[in-house]
CSV table of C-alpha atoms in Angstrom, one decimal:
chain,number,residue,atom,x,y,z
A,1,UNK,CA,26.3,-82.3,33.5
A,2,UNK,CA,25.1,-78.7,33.6
A,3,UNK,CA,25.6,-78.4,29.9
A,4,UNK,CA,23.7,-81.6,29.2
A,5,UNK,CA,20.8,-80.5,31.4
A,6,UNK,CA,20.8,-77.0,29.7
A,7,UNK,CA,20.7,-78.6,26.3
A,8,UNK,CA,18.0,-81.1,27.3
A,9,UNK,CA,15.7,-78.5,28.8
A,10,UNK,CA,16.2,-76.0,25.9
A,11,UNK,CA,15.4,-78.8,23.4
A,12,UNK,CA,12.2,-79.8,25.2
A,13,UNK,CA,11.0,-76.2,25.4
A,14,UNK,CA,11.6,-75.5,21.7
A,15,UNK,CA,10.4,-79.0,20.8
A,16,UNK,CA,7.0,-78.0,22.3
A,17,UNK,CA,6.6,-75.3,19.8
A,18,UNK,CA,7.7,-77.6,17.0
A,19,UNK,CA,5.1,-80.1,18.2
A,20,UNK,CA,2.4,-77.5,17.8
A,21,UNK,CA,3.4,-77.0,14.1
A,22,UNK,CA,3.4,-80.8,13.6
A,23,UNK,CA,0.1,-81.3,15.3
A,24,UNK,CA,-1.5,-78.8,12.9
A,25,UNK,CA,-0.1,-80.5,9.9
A,26,UNK,CA,-1.1,-84.0,11.1
A,27,UNK,CA,-4.6,-82.9,11.9
A,28,UNK,CA,-5.0,-81.6,8.3
A,29,UNK,CA,-3.6,-84.8,6.8
A,30,UNK,CA,-5.5,-87.1,9.1
A,31,UNK,CA,-8.9,-85.6,8.1
A,32,UNK,CA,-8.4,-84.8,4.5
A,33,UNK,CA,-5.4,-86.8,3.4
A,34,UNK,CA,-4.0,-83.6,1.9
A,35,UNK,CA,-0.3,-82.9,2.0
A,36,UNK,CA,-0.1,-79.2,2.9
A,37,UNK,CA,3.1,-77.7,1.6
A,38,UNK,CA,1.8,-74.3,2.5
A,39,UNK,CA,1.8,-75.1,6.3
A,40,UNK,CA,5.1,-73.2,7.0
A,41,UNK,CA,3.9,-70.2,5.1
A,42,UNK,CA,0.6,-70.2,7.1
A,43,UNK,CA,2.9,-70.1,10.2
A,44,UNK,CA,4.8,-67.2,8.6
A,45,UNK,CA,1.5,-65.3,8.2
A,46,UNK,CA,0.9,-65.8,11.9
A,47,UNK,CA,4.4,-64.4,12.7
A,48,UNK,CA,3.7,-61.3,10.7
A,49,UNK,CA,0.2,-60.9,12.3
A,50,UNK,CA,1.9,-61.0,15.7
A,51,UNK,CA,4.5,-58.5,14.5
A,52,UNK,CA,1.8,-56.1,13.3
A,53,UNK,CA,-0.2,-56.5,16.6
A,54,UNK,CA,3.0,-55.8,18.6
A,55,UNK,CA,4.3,-52.8,16.6
A,56,UNK,CA,1.0,-51.1,15.8
A,57,UNK,CA,-1.0,-51.8,18.9
A,58,UNK,CA,1.5,-52.7,21.5
A,59,UNK,CA,0.0,-56.2,22.1
A,60,UNK,CA,2.4,-58.6,23.7
A,61,UNK,CA,3.2,-61.6,21.4
A,62,UNK,CA,1.9,-64.1,23.9
A,63,UNK,CA,-1.3,-62.2,24.6
A,64,UNK,CA,-1.7,-61.8,20.8
A,65,UNK,CA,-2.4,-65.6,20.6
A,66,UNK,CA,-5.9,-64.8,21.8
A,67,UNK,CA,-6.4,-62.7,18.6
A,68,UNK,CA,-4.2,-64.6,16.1
A,69,UNK,CA,-5.8,-68.0,16.9
A,70,UNK,CA,-9.3,-67.2,15.8
A,71,UNK,CA,-8.1,-65.1,12.8
A,72,UNK,CA,-5.8,-67.8,11.6
A,73,UNK,CA,-8.7,-70.3,12.1
A,74,UNK,CA,-10.9,-68.3,9.7
A,75,UNK,CA,-8.1,-67.8,7.3
A,76,UNK,CA,-7.5,-71.6,7.2
A,77,UNK,CA,-11.2,-72.2,6.8
A,78,UNK,CA,-11.2,-69.8,3.9
A,79,UNK,CA,-8.3,-71.5,2.2
A,80,UNK,CA,-9.9,-74.9,2.5
A,81,UNK,CA,-13.3,-73.8,1.3
A,82,UNK,CA,-12.1,-71.8,-1.7
A,83,UNK,CA,-9.0,-73.7,-2.8
A,84,UNK,CA,-8.3,-77.0,-1.0
A,85,UNK,CA,-11.8,-78.3,-1.3
A,86,UNK,CA,-11.6,-78.3,-5.1
A,87,UNK,CA,-8.7,-80.8,-5.2
A,88,UNK,CA,-9.8,-83.2,-2.4
A,89,UNK,CA,-10.6,-85.9,-4.9
A,90,UNK,CA,-7.9,-85.0,-7.3
A,91,UNK,CA,-4.6,-86.8,-7.7
A,92,UNK,CA,-2.0,-86.1,-5.0
A,93,UNK,CA,0.2,-84.2,-7.5
A,94,UNK,CA,-2.5,-81.6,-8.0
A,95,UNK,CA,-2.9,-81.2,-4.2
A,96,UNK,CA,0.9,-80.7,-3.9
A,97,UNK,CA,1.1,-78.2,-6.7
A,98,UNK,CA,-1.9,-76.2,-5.3
A,99,UNK,CA,-0.5,-76.0,-1.7
A,100,UNK,CA,3.0,-75.0,-3.1
A,101,UNK,CA,1.3,-72.3,-5.1
A,102,UNK,CA,-0.6,-71.0,-2.2
A,103,UNK,CA,2.6,-70.9,-0.2
A,104,UNK,CA,4.3,-68.9,-2.9
A,105,UNK,CA,1.4,-66.5,-3.1
A,106,UNK,CA,1.6,-65.9,0.7
A,107,UNK,CA,5.3,-65.5,0.9
A,108,UNK,CA,5.5,-63.2,-2.1
A,109,UNK,CA,2.5,-61.1,-1.0
A,110,UNK,CA,4.1,-60.7,2.4
A,111,UNK,CA,7.4,-59.7,0.7
A,112,UNK,CA,5.6,-57.2,-1.4
A,113,UNK,CA,4.1,-55.5,1.7
A,114,UNK,CA,6.9,-55.8,4.2
A,115,UNK,CA,10.0,-56.3,1.9
A,116,UNK,CA,12.5,-59.1,2.4
A,117,UNK,CA,14.1,-57.4,5.4
A,118,UNK,CA,14.4,-59.4,8.5
A,119,UNK,CA,12.1,-58.2,11.3
A,120,UNK,CA,13.0,-58.6,15.0
A,121,UNK,CA,10.3,-58.6,17.6
A,122,UNK,CA,12.0,-57.4,20.7
A,123,UNK,CA,10.3,-57.5,24.1
A,124,UNK,CA,11.4,-56.6,27.6
A,125,UNK,CA,11.9,-60.3,28.3
A,126,UNK,CA,13.3,-61.6,25.0
A,127,UNK,CA,16.7,-62.2,26.5
A,128,UNK,CA,15.5,-63.0,30.0
A,129,UNK,CA,16.5,-66.2,31.7
A,130,UNK,CA,15.4,-68.0,34.8
A,131,UNK,CA,18.1,-69.7,37.0
A,132,UNK,CA,17.2,-73.1,38.2
A,133,UNK,CA,20.4,-73.9,40.0
A,134,UNK,CA,23.4,-76.0,39.2
A,135,UNK,CA,24.5,-73.6,36.5
A,136,UNK,CA,21.4,-74.3,34.4
A,137,UNK,CA,19.1,-71.4,33.2
A,138,UNK,CA,15.9,-71.5,31.2
A,139,UNK,CA,15.0,-69.0,28.5
A,140,UNK,CA,11.9,-67.1,29.8
A,141,UNK,CA,10.3,-66.7,26.4
A,142,UNK,CA,10.8,-70.4,25.6
A,143,UNK,CA,9.3,-71.4,29.0
A,144,UNK,CA,6.3,-69.3,28.4
A,145,UNK,CA,5.9,-70.6,24.9
A,146,UNK,CA,6.1,-74.2,26.2
A,147,UNK,CA,3.4,-73.6,28.9
A,148,UNK,CA,1.1,-72.0,26.3
A,149,UNK,CA,1.7,-74.9,23.9
A,150,UNK,CA,1.0,-77.4,26.7
A,151,UNK,CA,-2.3,-75.6,27.5
A,152,UNK,CA,-3.3,-75.5,23.8
A,153,UNK,CA,-2.4,-79.1,23.3
A,154,UNK,CA,-4.4,-80.2,26.3
A,155,UNK,CA,-7.4,-78.1,25.2
A,156,UNK,CA,-7.2,-79.7,21.7
A,157,UNK,CA,-7.0,-83.2,23.2
A,158,UNK,CA,-10.1,-82.5,25.3
A,159,UNK,CA,-11.9,-81.0,22.2
A,160,UNK,CA,-11.1,-84.1,20.1
A,161,UNK,CA,-12.0,-86.6,22.8
A,162,UNK,CA,-15.0,-85.0,24.6
A,163,UNK,CA,-17.0,-82.9,22.2
A,164,UNK,CA,-19.3,-84.1,19.4
A,165,UNK,CA,-17.5,-82.0,16.8
A,166,UNK,CA,-14.1,-83.4,18.0
A,167,UNK,CA,-15.4,-87.0,17.8
A,168,UNK,CA,-16.8,-86.3,14.3
A,169,UNK,CA,-13.4,-85.0,13.2
A,170,UNK,CA,-11.8,-88.2,14.6
A,171,UNK,CA,-14.4,-90.3,12.8
A,172,UNK,CA,-13.7,-88.5,9.5
A,173,UNK,CA,-10.0,-89.0,9.9
A,174,UNK,CA,-10.5,-92.8,10.6
A,175,UNK,CA,-12.8,-93.4,7.6
A,176,UNK,CA,-14.2,-90.5,5.6
A,177,UNK,CA,-16.8,-92.6,3.7
A,178,UNK,CA,-18.1,-94.5,6.7
A,179,UNK,CA,-18.4,-91.2,8.6
A,180,UNK,CA,-20.4,-89.7,5.8
A,181,UNK,CA,-22.7,-92.7,5.8
A,182,UNK,CA,-23.3,-92.2,9.5
A,183,UNK,CA,-24.5,-88.7,8.8
A,184,UNK,CA,-21.4,-86.7,9.6
A,185,UNK,CA,-21.0,-83.6,7.4
A,186,UNK,CA,-17.4,-84.4,6.3
A,187,UNK,CA,-17.2,-81.2,4.3
A,188,UNK,CA,-17.7,-79.1,7.4
A,189,UNK,CA,-15.3,-81.3,9.3
A,190,UNK,CA,-12.6,-80.7,6.7
A,191,UNK,CA,-13.1,-76.9,7.0
A,192,UNK,CA,-12.8,-77.1,10.8
A,193,UNK,CA,-9.8,-79.4,10.6
A,194,UNK,CA,-8.0,-77.1,8.2
A,195,UNK,CA,-8.9,-74.1,10.2
A,196,UNK,CA,-7.6,-75.7,13.3
A,197,UNK,CA,-4.4,-76.7,11.6
A,198,UNK,CA,-3.9,-73.2,10.3
A,199,UNK,CA,-4.7,-71.7,13.8
A,200,UNK,CA,-2.2,-74.0,15.4
A,201,UNK,CA,0.5,-73.0,12.8
A,202,UNK,CA,-0.3,-69.4,13.3
A,203,UNK,CA,-0.1,-69.7,17.1
A,204,UNK,CA,3.3,-71.4,16.8
A,205,UNK,CA,4.4,-68.5,14.7
A,206,UNK,CA,3.2,-66.1,17.4
A,207,UNK,CA,4.9,-68.1,20.2
A,208,UNK,CA,8.3,-68.4,18.4
A,209,UNK,CA,8.3,-64.7,17.2
A,210,UNK,CA,10.1,-63.3,20.3
A,211,UNK,CA,13.1,-65.6,19.8
A,212,UNK,CA,13.2,-66.0,15.9
A,213,UNK,CA,13.8,-63.7,12.9
A,214,UNK,CA,10.7,-62.9,10.9
A,215,UNK,CA,11.1,-62.8,7.2
A,216,UNK,CA,8.9,-63.9,4.2
A,217,UNK,CA,10.9,-67.1,3.3
A,218,UNK,CA,10.9,-68.5,6.9
A,219,UNK,CA,7.9,-70.7,6.0
A,220,UNK,CA,10.0,-73.1,3.9
A,221,UNK,CA,12.2,-74.0,6.9
A,222,UNK,CA,9.2,-74.8,9.2
A,223,UNK,CA,7.3,-76.7,6.4
A,224,UNK,CA,10.3,-79.1,6.2
A,225,UNK,CA,10.4,-79.4,10.0
A,226,UNK,CA,6.6,-80.0,10.2
A,227,UNK,CA,6.9,-82.8,7.6
A,228,UNK,CA,9.8,-84.4,9.5
A,229,UNK,CA,7.8,-84.2,12.8
A,230,UNK,CA,4.6,-85.5,11.3
A,231,UNK,CA,6.2,-88.5,9.5
A,232,UNK,CA,8.5,-89.2,12.5
A,233,UNK,CA,5.6,-89.4,14.9
A,234,UNK,CA,3.2,-91.2,12.5
A,235,UNK,CA,1.0,-89.6,9.8
A,236,UNK,CA,-2.3,-88.6,11.4
A,237,UNK,CA,-1.3,-89.2,15.0
A,238,UNK,CA,-1.6,-86.1,17.3
A,239,UNK,CA,0.3,-87.9,20.1
A,240,UNK,CA,3.0,-88.9,17.6
A,241,UNK,CA,3.4,-85.3,16.4
A,242,UNK,CA,3.8,-84.1,20.0
A,243,UNK,CA,6.5,-86.7,20.6
A,244,UNK,CA,8.1,-86.1,17.3
A,245,UNK,CA,8.3,-82.3,17.9
A,246,UNK,CA,10.0,-82.7,21.3
A,247,UNK,CA,12.4,-85.3,19.9
A,248,UNK,CA,13.4,-83.0,17.1
A,249,UNK,CA,13.9,-80.1,19.5
A,250,UNK,CA,16.1,-82.2,21.8
A,251,UNK,CA,18.1,-83.6,18.9
A,252,UNK,CA,18.7,-80.2,17.5
A,253,UNK,CA,19.8,-78.8,20.8
A,254,UNK,CA,22.1,-81.7,21.7
A,255,UNK,CA,23.6,-81.7,18.2
A,256,UNK,CA,24.3,-78.0,18.3
A,257,UNK,CA,26.1,-78.4,21.7
A,258,UNK,CA,28.0,-81.6,21.2
A,259,UNK,CA,28.7,-81.6,17.5
A,260,UNK,CA,28.2,-78.3,15.7
A,261,UNK,CA,25.3,-75.9,15.1
A,262,UNK,CA,25.9,-76.3,11.4
A,263,UNK,CA,25.3,-80.1,11.6
A,264,UNK,CA,22.1,-80.2,13.7
A,265,UNK,CA,19.9,-80.4,10.7
A,266,UNK,CA,22.0,-83.2,9.3
A,267,UNK,CA,21.6,-85.2,12.6
A,268,UNK,CA,17.9,-84.6,12.5
A,269,UNK,CA,17.5,-86.0,9.0
A,270,UNK,CA,19.8,-88.9,9.8
A,271,UNK,CA,17.4,-89.7,12.8
A,272,UNK,CA,14.5,-89.2,10.5
A,273,UNK,CA,15.8,-91.7,7.9
A,274,UNK,CA,16.7,-94.3,10.6
A,275,UNK,CA,13.1,-94.1,11.9
A,276,UNK,CA,11.8,-94.5,8.3
A,277,UNK,CA,14.1,-97.4,7.7
A,278,UNK,CA,13.2,-99.4,10.9
A,279,UNK,CA,9.6,-98.2,11.5
A,280,UNK,CA,8.2,-96.7,8.3
A,281,UNK,CA,4.8,-95.9,9.9
A,282,UNK,CA,6.4,-93.6,12.4
A,283,UNK,CA,6.8,-93.8,16.2
A,284,UNK,CA,3.1,-93.9,16.9
A,285,UNK,CA,1.7,-94.6,13.5
A,286,UNK,CA,-0.2,-97.7,12.4
A,287,UNK,CA,0.7,-99.6,9.3
A,288,UNK,CA,-2.2,-99.5,6.7
A,289,UNK,CA,-3.3,-102.8,5.3
């Protein structure tokens, strides 16, 4: 029972960070209908930004979120304004090729600057655990990451539901043409949405840095996870992305303990295919008519 609880708690904690990645991607897709294959590489940039802030300025990875979030927001806004905006009305193949190209540019630029060597961000609490009784312990970095993720997700929910800009973003995601007819500046909403998506990805990179290797090609792994989470939860659904991230985290954790760590990704994709087979719109998605 202790092993089960340990796996469940660990899965929920890491799933919270996965959810943050998925929320960023689903926000971008919901507003612009752009499939962002550079999402994981944007997260990778956030990881290296956190690494630089820690090694050069001694700023704690979790505190660095206060710096990396706005910087990644402006970086995402720049990408949308200069590159993504040019293919919004193009065929989906062009959008895919552009975002793949942007991802390659980011990963290779980082490789040129930092080399392909793995970086490890070691803090005083990287290996710390909190005993909760019954032989169950919680990783301190993962617990802190989860709490910060919960706070950011709650703040994002409040922003989308209670502010004029947030409601305009939701209106644009629901019907872009109708939103424009109602006087909403959909171009500005696209910049804000992509900026928020990039900021959330960069923040997820900062939160996972103390417990994960940092290297230029790490983005590919998380791009794949982000797509699985987004489709699993329902394309364009923030709540679905949150549930999808936690579900993927728990599935990975349970699979690693009860089957094999080498099979955890296989189990995740089997679950993904089963959801697509029986509920193609995702757990929280709505079928489009």
